[in-house]
PDB file of C-alpha atoms and ligand atoms in Angstrom:
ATOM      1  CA  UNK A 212       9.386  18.840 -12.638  1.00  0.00           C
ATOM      2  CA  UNK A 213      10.950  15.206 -12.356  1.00  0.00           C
ATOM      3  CA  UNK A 214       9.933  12.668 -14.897  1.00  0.00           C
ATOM      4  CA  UNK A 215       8.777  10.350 -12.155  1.00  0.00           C
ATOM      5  CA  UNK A 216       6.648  13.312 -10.818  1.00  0.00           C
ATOM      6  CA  UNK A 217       5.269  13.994 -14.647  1.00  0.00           C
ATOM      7  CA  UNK A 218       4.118  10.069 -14.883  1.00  0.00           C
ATOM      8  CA  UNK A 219       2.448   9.650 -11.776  1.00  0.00           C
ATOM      9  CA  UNK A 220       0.952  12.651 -12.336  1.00  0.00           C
ATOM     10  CA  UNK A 221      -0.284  11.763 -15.958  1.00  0.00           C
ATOM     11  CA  UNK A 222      -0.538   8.441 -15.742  1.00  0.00           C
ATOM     12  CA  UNK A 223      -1.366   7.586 -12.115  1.00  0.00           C
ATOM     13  CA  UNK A 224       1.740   5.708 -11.465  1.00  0.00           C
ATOM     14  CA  UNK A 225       5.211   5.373 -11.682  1.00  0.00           C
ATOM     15  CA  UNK A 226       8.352   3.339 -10.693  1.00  0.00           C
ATOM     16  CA  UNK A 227      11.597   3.910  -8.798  1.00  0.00           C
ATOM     17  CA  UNK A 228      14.202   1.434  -9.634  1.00  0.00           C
ATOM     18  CA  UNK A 229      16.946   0.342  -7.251  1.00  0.00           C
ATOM     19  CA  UNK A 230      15.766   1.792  -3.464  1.00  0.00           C
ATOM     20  CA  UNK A 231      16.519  -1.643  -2.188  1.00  0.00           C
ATOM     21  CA  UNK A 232      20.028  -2.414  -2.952  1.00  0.00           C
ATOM     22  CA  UNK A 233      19.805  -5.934  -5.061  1.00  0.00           C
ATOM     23  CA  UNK A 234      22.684  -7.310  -2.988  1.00  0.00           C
ATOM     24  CA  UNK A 235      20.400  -6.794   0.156  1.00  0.00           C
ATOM     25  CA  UNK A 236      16.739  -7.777  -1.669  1.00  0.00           C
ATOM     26  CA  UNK A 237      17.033 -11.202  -1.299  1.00  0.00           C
ATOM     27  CA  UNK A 238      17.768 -11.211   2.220  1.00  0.00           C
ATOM     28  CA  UNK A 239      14.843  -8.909   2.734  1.00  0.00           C
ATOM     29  CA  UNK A 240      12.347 -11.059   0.816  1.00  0.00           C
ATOM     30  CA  UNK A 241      13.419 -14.094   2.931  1.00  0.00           C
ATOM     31  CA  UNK A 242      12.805 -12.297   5.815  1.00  0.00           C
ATOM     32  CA  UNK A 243       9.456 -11.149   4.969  1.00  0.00           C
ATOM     33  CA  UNK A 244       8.624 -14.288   4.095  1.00  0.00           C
ATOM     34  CA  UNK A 245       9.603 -16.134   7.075  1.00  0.00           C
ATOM     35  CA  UNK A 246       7.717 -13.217   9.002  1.00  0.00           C
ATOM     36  CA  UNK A 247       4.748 -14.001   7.065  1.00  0.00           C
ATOM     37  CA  UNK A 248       4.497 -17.527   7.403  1.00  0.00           C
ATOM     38  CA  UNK A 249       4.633 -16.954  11.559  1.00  0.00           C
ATOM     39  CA  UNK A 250       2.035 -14.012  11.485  1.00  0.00           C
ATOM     40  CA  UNK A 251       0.022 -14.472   8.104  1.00  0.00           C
ATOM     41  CA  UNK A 252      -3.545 -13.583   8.459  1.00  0.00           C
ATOM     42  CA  UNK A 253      -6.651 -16.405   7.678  1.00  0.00           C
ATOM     43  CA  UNK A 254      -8.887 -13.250   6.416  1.00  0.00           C
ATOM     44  CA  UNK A 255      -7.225 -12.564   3.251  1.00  0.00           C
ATOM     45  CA  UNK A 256      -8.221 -14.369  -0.012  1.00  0.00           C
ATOM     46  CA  UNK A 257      -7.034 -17.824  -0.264  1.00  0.00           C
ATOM     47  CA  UNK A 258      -3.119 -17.908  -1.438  1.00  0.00           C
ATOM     48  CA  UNK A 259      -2.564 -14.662  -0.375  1.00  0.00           C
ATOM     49  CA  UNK A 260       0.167 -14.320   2.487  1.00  0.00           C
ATOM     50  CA  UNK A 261      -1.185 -10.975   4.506  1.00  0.00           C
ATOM     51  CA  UNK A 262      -0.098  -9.446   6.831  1.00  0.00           C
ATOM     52  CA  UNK A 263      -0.869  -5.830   8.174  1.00  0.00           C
ATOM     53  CA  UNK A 264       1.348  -3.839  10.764  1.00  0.00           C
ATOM     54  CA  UNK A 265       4.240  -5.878   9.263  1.00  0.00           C
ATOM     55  CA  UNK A 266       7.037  -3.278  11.230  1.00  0.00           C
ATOM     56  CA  UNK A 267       5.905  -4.939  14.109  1.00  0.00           C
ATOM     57  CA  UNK A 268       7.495  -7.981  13.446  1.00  0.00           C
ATOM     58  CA  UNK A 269      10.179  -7.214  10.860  1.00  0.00           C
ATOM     59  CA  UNK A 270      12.169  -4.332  10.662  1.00  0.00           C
ATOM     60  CA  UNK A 271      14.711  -5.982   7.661  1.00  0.00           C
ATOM     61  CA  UNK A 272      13.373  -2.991   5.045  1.00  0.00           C
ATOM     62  CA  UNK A 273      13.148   0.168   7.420  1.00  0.00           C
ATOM     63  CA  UNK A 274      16.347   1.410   6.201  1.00  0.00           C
ATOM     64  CA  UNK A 275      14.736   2.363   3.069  1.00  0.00           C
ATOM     65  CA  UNK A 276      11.310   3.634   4.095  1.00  0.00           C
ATOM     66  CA  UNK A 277      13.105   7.418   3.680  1.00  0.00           C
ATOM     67  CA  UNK A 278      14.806   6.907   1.047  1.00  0.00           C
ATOM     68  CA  UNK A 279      15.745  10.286  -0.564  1.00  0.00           C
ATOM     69  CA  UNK A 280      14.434   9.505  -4.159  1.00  0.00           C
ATOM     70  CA  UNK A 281      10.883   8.450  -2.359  1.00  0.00           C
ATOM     71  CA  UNK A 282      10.487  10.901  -0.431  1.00  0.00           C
ATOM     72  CA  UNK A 283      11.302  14.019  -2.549  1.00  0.00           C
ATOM     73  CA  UNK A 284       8.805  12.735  -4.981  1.00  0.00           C
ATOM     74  CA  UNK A 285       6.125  12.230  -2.106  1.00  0.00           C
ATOM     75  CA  UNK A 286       7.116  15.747  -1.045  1.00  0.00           C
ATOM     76  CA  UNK A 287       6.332  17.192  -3.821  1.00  0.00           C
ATOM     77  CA  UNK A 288       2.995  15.063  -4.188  1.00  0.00           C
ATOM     78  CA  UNK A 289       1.875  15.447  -0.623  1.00  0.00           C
ATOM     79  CA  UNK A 290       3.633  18.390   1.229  1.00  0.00           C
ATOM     80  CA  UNK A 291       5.552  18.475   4.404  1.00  0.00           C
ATOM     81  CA  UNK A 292       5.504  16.099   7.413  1.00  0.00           C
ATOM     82  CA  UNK A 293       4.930  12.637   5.438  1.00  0.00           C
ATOM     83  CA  UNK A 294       3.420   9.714   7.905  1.00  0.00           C
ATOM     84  CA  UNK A 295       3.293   6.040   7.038  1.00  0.00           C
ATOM     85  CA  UNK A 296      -0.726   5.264   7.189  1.00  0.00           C
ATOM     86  CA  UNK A 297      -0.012   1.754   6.482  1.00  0.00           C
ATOM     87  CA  UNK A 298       2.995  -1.553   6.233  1.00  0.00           C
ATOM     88  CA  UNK A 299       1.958  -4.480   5.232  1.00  0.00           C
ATOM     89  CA  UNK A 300       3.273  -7.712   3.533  1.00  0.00           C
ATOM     90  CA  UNK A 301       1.269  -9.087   0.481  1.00  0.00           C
ATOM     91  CA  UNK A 302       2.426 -12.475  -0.678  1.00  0.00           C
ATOM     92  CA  UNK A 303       1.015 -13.775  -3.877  1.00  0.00           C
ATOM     93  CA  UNK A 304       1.197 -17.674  -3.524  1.00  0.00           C
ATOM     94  CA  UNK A 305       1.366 -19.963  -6.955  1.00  0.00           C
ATOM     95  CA  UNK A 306      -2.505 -19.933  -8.366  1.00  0.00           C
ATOM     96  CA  UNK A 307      -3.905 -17.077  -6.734  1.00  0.00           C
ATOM     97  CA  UNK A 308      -7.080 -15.627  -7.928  1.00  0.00           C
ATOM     98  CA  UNK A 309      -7.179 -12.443  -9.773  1.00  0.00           C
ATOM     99  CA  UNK A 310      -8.428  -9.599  -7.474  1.00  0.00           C
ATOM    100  CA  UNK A 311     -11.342  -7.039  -7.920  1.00  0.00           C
ATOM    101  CA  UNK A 312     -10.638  -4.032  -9.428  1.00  0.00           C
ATOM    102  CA  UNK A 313     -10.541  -0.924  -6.923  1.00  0.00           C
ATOM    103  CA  UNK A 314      -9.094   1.726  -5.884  1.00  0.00           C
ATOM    104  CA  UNK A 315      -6.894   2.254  -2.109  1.00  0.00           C
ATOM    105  CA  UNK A 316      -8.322   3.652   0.949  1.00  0.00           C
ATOM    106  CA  UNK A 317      -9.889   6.383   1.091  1.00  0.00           C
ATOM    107  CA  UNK A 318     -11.364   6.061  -1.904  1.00  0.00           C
ATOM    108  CA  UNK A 319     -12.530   2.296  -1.928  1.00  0.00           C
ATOM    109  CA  UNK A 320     -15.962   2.728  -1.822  1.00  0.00           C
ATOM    110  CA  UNK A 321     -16.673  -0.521   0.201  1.00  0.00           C
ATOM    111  CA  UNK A 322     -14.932   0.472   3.623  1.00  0.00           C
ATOM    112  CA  UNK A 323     -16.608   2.540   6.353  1.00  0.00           C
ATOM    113  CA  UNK A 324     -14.064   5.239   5.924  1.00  0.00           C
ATOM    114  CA  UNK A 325     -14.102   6.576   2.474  1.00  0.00           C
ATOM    115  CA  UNK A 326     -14.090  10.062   0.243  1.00  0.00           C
ATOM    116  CA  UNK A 327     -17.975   9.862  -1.471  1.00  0.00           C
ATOM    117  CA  UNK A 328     -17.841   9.264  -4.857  1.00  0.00           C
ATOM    118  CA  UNK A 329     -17.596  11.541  -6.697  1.00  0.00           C
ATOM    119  CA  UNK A 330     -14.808  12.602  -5.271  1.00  0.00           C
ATOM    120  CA  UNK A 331     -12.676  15.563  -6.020  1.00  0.00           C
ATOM    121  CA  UNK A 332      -9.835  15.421  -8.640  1.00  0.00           C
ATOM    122  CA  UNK A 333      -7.196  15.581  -5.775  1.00  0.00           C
ATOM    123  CA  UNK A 334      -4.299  14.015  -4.164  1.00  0.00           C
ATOM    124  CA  UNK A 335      -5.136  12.208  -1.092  1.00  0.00           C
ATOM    125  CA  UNK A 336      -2.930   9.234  -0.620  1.00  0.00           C
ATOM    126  CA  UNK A 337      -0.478   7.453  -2.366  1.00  0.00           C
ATOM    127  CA  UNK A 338      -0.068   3.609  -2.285  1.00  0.00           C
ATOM    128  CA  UNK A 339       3.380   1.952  -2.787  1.00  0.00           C
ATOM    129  CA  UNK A 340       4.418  -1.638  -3.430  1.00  0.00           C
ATOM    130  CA  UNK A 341       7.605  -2.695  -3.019  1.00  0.00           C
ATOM    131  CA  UNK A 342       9.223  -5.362  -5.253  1.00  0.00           C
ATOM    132  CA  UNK A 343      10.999  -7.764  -2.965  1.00  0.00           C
ATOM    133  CA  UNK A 344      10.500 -10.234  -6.408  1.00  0.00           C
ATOM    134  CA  UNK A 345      11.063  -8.855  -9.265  1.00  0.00           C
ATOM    135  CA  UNK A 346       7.124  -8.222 -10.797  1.00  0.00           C
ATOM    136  CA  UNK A 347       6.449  -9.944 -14.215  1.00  0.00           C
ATOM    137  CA  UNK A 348       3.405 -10.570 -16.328  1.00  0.00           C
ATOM    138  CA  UNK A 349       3.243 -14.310 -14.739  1.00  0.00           C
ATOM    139  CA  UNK A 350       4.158 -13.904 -11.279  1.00  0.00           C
ATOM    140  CA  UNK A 351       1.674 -11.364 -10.363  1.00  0.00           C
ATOM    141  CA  UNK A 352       2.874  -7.686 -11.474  1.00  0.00           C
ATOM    142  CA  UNK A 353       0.162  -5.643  -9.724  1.00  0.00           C
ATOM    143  CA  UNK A 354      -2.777  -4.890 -12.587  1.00  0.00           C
ATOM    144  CA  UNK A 355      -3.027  -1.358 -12.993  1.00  0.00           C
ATOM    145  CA  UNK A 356      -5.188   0.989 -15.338  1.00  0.00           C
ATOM    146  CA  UNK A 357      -2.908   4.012 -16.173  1.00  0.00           C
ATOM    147  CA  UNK A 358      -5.153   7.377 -16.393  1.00  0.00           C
ATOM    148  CA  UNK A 359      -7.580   5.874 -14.035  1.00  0.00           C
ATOM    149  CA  UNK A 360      -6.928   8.162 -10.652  1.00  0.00           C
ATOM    150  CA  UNK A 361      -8.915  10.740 -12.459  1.00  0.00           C
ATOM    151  CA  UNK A 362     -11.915   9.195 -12.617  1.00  0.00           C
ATOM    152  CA  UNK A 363     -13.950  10.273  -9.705  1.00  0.00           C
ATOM    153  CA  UNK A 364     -15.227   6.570  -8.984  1.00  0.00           C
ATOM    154  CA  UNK A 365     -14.082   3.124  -9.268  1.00  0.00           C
ATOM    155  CA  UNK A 366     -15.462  -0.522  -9.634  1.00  0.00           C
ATOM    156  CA  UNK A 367     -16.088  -0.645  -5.798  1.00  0.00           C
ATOM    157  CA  UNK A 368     -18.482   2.210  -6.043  1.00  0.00           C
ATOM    158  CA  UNK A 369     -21.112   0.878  -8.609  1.00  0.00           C
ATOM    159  CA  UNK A 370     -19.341   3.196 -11.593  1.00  0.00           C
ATOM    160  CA  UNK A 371     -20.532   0.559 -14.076  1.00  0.00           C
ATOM    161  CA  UNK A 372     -17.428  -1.119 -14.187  1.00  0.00           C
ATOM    162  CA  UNK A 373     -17.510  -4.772 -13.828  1.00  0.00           C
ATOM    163  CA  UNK A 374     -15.184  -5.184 -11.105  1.00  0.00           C
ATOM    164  CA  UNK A 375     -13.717  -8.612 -12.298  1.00  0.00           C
ATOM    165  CA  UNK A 376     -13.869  -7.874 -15.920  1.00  0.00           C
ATOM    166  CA  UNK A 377     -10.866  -6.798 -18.090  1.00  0.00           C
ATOM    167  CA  UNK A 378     -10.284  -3.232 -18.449  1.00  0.00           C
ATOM    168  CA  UNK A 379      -9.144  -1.390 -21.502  1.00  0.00           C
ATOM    169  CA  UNK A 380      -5.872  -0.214 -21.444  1.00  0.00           C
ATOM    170  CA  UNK A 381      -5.299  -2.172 -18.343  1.00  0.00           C
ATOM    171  CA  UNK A 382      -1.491  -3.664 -18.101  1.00  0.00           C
ATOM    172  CA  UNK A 383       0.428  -5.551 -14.963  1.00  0.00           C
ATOM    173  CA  UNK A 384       3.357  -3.256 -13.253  1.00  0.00           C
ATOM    174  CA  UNK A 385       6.463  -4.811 -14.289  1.00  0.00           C
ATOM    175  CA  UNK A 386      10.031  -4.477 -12.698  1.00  0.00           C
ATOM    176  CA  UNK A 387      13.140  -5.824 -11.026  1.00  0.00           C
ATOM    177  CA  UNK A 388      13.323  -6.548  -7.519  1.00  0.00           C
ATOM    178  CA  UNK A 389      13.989  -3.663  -5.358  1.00  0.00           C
ATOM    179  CA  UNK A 390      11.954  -1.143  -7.583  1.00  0.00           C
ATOM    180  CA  UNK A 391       9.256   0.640  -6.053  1.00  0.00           C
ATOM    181  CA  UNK A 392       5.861   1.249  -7.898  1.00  0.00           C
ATOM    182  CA  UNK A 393       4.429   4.734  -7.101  1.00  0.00           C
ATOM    183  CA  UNK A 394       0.646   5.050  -7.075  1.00  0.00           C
ATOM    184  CA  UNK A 395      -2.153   7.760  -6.710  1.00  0.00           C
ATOM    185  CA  UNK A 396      -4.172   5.532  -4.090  1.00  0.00           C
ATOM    186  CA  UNK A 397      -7.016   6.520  -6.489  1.00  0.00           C
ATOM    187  CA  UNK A 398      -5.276   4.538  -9.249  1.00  0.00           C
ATOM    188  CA  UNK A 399      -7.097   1.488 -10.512  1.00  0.00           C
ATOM    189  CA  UNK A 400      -5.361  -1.731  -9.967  1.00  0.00           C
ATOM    190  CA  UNK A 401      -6.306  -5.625  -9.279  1.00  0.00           C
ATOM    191  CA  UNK A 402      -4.276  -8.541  -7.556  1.00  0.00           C
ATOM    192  CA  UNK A 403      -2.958 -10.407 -10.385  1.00  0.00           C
ATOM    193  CA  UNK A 404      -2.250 -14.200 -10.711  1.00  0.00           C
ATOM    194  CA  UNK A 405       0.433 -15.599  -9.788  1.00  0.00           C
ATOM    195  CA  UNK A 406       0.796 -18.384 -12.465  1.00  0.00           C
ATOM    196  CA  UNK A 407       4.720 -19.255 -11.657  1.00  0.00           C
ATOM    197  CA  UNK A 408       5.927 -22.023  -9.038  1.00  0.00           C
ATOM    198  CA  UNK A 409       7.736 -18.913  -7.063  1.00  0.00           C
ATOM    199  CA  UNK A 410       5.935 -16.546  -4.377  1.00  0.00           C
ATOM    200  CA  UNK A 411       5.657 -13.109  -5.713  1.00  0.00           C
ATOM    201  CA  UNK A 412       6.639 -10.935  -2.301  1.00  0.00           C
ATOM    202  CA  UNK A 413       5.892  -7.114  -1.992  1.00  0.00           C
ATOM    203  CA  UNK A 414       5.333  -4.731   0.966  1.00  0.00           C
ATOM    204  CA  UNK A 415       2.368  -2.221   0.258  1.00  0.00           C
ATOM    205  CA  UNK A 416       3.311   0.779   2.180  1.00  0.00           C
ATOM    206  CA  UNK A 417       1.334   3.641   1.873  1.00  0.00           C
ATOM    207  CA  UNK A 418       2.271   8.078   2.674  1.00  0.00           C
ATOM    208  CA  UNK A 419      -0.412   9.869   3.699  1.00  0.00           C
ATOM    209  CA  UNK A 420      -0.284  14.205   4.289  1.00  0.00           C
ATOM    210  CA  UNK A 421      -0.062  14.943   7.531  1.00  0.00           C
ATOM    211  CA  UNK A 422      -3.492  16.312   7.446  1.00  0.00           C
ATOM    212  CA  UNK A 423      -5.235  12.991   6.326  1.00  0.00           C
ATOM    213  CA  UNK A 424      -7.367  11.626   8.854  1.00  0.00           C
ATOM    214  CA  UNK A 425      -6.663   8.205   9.634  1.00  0.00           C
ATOM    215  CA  UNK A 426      -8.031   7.095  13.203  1.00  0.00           C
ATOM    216  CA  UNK A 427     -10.694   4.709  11.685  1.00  0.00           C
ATOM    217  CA  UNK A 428      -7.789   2.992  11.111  1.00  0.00           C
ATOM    218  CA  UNK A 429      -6.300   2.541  14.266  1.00  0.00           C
ATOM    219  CA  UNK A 430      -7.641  -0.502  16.853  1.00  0.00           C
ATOM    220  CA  UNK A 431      -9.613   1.034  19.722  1.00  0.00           C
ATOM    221  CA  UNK A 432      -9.929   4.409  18.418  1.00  0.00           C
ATOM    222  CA  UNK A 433     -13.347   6.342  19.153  1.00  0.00           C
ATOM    223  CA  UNK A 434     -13.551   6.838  15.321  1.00  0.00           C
ATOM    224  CA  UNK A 435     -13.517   3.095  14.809  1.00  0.00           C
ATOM    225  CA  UNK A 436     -15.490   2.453  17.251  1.00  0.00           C
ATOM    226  CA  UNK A 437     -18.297   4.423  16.256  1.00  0.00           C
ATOM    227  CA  UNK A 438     -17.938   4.329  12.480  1.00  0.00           C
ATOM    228  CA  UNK A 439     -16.922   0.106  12.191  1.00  0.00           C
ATOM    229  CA  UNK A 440     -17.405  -1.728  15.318  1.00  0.00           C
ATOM    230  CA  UNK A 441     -21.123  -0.562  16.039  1.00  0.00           C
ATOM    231  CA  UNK A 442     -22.113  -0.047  12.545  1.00  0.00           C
ATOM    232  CA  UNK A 443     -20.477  -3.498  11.978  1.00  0.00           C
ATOM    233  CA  UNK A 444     -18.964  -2.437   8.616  1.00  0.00           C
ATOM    234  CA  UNK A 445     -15.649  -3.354   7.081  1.00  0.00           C
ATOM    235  CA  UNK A 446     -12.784  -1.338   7.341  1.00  0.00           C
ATOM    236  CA  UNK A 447      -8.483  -2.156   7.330  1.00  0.00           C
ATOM    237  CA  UNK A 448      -7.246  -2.253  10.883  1.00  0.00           C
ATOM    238  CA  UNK A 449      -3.512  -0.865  11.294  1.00  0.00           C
ATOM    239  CA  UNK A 450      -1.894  -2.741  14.483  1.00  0.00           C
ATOM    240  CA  UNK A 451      -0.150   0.111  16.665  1.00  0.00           C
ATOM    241  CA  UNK A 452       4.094   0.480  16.684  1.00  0.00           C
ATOM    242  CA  UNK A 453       5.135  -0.736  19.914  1.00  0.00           C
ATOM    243  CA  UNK A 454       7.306   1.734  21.325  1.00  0.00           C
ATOM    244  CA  UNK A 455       9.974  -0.395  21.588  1.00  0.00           C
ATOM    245  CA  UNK A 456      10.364  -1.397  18.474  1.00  0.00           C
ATOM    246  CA  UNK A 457      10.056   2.689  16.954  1.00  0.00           C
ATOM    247  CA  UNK A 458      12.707   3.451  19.553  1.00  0.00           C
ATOM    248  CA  UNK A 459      15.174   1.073  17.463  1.00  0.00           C
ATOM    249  CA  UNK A 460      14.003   2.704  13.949  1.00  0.00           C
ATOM    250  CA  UNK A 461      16.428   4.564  11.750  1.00  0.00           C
ATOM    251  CA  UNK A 462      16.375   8.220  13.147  1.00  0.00           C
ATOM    252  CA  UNK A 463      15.015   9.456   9.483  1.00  0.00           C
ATOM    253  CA  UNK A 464      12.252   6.872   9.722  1.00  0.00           C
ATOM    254  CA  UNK A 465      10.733   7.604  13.242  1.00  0.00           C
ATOM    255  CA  UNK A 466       8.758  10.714  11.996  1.00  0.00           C
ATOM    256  CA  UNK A 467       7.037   8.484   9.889  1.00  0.00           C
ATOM    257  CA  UNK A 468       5.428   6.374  12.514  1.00  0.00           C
ATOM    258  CA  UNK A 469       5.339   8.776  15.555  1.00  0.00           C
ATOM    259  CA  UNK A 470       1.944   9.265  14.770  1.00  0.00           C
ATOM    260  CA  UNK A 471       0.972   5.377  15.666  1.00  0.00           C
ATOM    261  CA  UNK A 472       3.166   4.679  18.094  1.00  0.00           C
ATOM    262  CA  UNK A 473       1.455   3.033  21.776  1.00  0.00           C
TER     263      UNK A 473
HETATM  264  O1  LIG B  58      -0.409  -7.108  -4.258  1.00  0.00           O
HETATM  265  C1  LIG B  58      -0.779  -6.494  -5.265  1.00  0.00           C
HETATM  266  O2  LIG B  58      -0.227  -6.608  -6.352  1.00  0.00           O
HETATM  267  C2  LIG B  58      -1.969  -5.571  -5.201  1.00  0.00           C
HETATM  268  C3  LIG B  58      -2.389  -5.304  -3.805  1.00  0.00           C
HETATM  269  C4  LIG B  58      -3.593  -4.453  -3.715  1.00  0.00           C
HETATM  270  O3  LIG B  58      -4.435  -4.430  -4.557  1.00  0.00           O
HETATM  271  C5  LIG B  58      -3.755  -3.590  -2.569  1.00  0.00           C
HETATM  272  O4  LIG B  58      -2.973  -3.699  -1.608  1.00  0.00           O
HETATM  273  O5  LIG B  58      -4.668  -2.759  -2.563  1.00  0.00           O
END
């Protein structure tokens, strides 16, 4: 077994240094940044630059979405036939707010579509955020609790946890710009504040097995319909891949997205 593959099974987590070459990181970052000024959404918490279905507009980091590394350690997590479930850009802006703890779809407890807790002790879903700054303690290093994707709750599902308390053993994800940080989606974490004078840029991409259900996540799908729209409950919404822009997709990439392409 790899090391990587030992911590993020122990400890929840893990990071992969280097998948975005440093002399092409800053470029990236700019780009994602100029993409998220245009398309930012007004729903996400105030200083936070969001946007979801970020492919759409920028494709500056697809050539690293399959990188070999990545995906031999999601192989071995998840099984064959990988798919992207979601690509979004999360800017942290100077004075954020600290976020609620919680854990990722499926297993935050607050959205229509989610695994009852308790839920097994299985691998579902795994989050990743990619460091397009490098993460600190100050800037916003995504707060994590290691050991926590065991627990078969989290602070979204009434688990006693104060969900804007501090944690024991909590700590915030640290490393250089063009790491990735490897999650179980059932891993603990929290926004963190930003308290530097620099924009903390990441993509959150998340792998899901090919067996995951995801249509409650996709705009105008029956799921959604029924389980969100009528119910009126909250739940992410994944824009679709045009199919113009997953025809120009590196060739290794495309199988990733196939699945939401309209
Ligand atoms: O941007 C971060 O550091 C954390 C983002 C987060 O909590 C999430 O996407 O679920």
């Amino acid at each position: 077994m790899s090391d990587h593959l030992t911590l993020l099974k122990l400890n929840g987590w893990c990071a992969l240094e280097n998948i975005i070459p440093a002399q092409e990181v800053e470029n990236i970052r700019n780009s994602v940044l100029q993409t998220v000024e245009e398309y930012r959404r007004d729903s996400a918490a105030e200083n936070i630059g969001f946007v979801p279905g970020l492919i759409s507009q920028n494709q500056s980091f697809a050539p690293y979405l399959a990188d070999s590394r990545l995906m031999s350690l999601l192989d071995e997590m998840l099984g064959h036939d990988i798919r992207i479930s979601f690509t979004s850009a999360i800017v942290n802006e100077p004075d954020n707010e600290r976020g609620h703890w919680h854990a990722d779809w499926p297993f935050n407890q607050s959205n229509a579509g989610h695994v009852p807790a308790p839920y097994p002790d299985a691998l579902f879903h795994i989050t990743t955020l990619w460091m397009l700054s490098p993460f600190s303690d100050e800037n916003g290093g995504t707060l994590i609790v290691p050991g926590s994707h065991r627990s078969n709750n989290n602070p979204t599902g009434n688990n006693g946890i104060d969900a804007h308390a501090n944690v024991p053993g909590e700590m915030n994800a640290t490393g250089s710009a063009g790491s990735v940080l490897v999650m179980d989606s059932r891993l603990w974490h929290a926004t963190a504040p930003n308290h530097t004078n620099e924009p903390r840029v990441a993509l959150a991409i998340r792998y899901a097995p090919w067996w995951l259900n995801l249509d409650i996540l996709m705009p105008e799908s029956a799921e959604r319909k029924h389980m969100v729209d009528r119910q009126n409950r909250k739940e992410n919404e994944v824009p679709h891949v045009p199919q113009m822009v997953y025809d120009q997709l590196p060739e290794d990439v495309k199988p990733l997205y196939r699945h939401w392409v309209r």
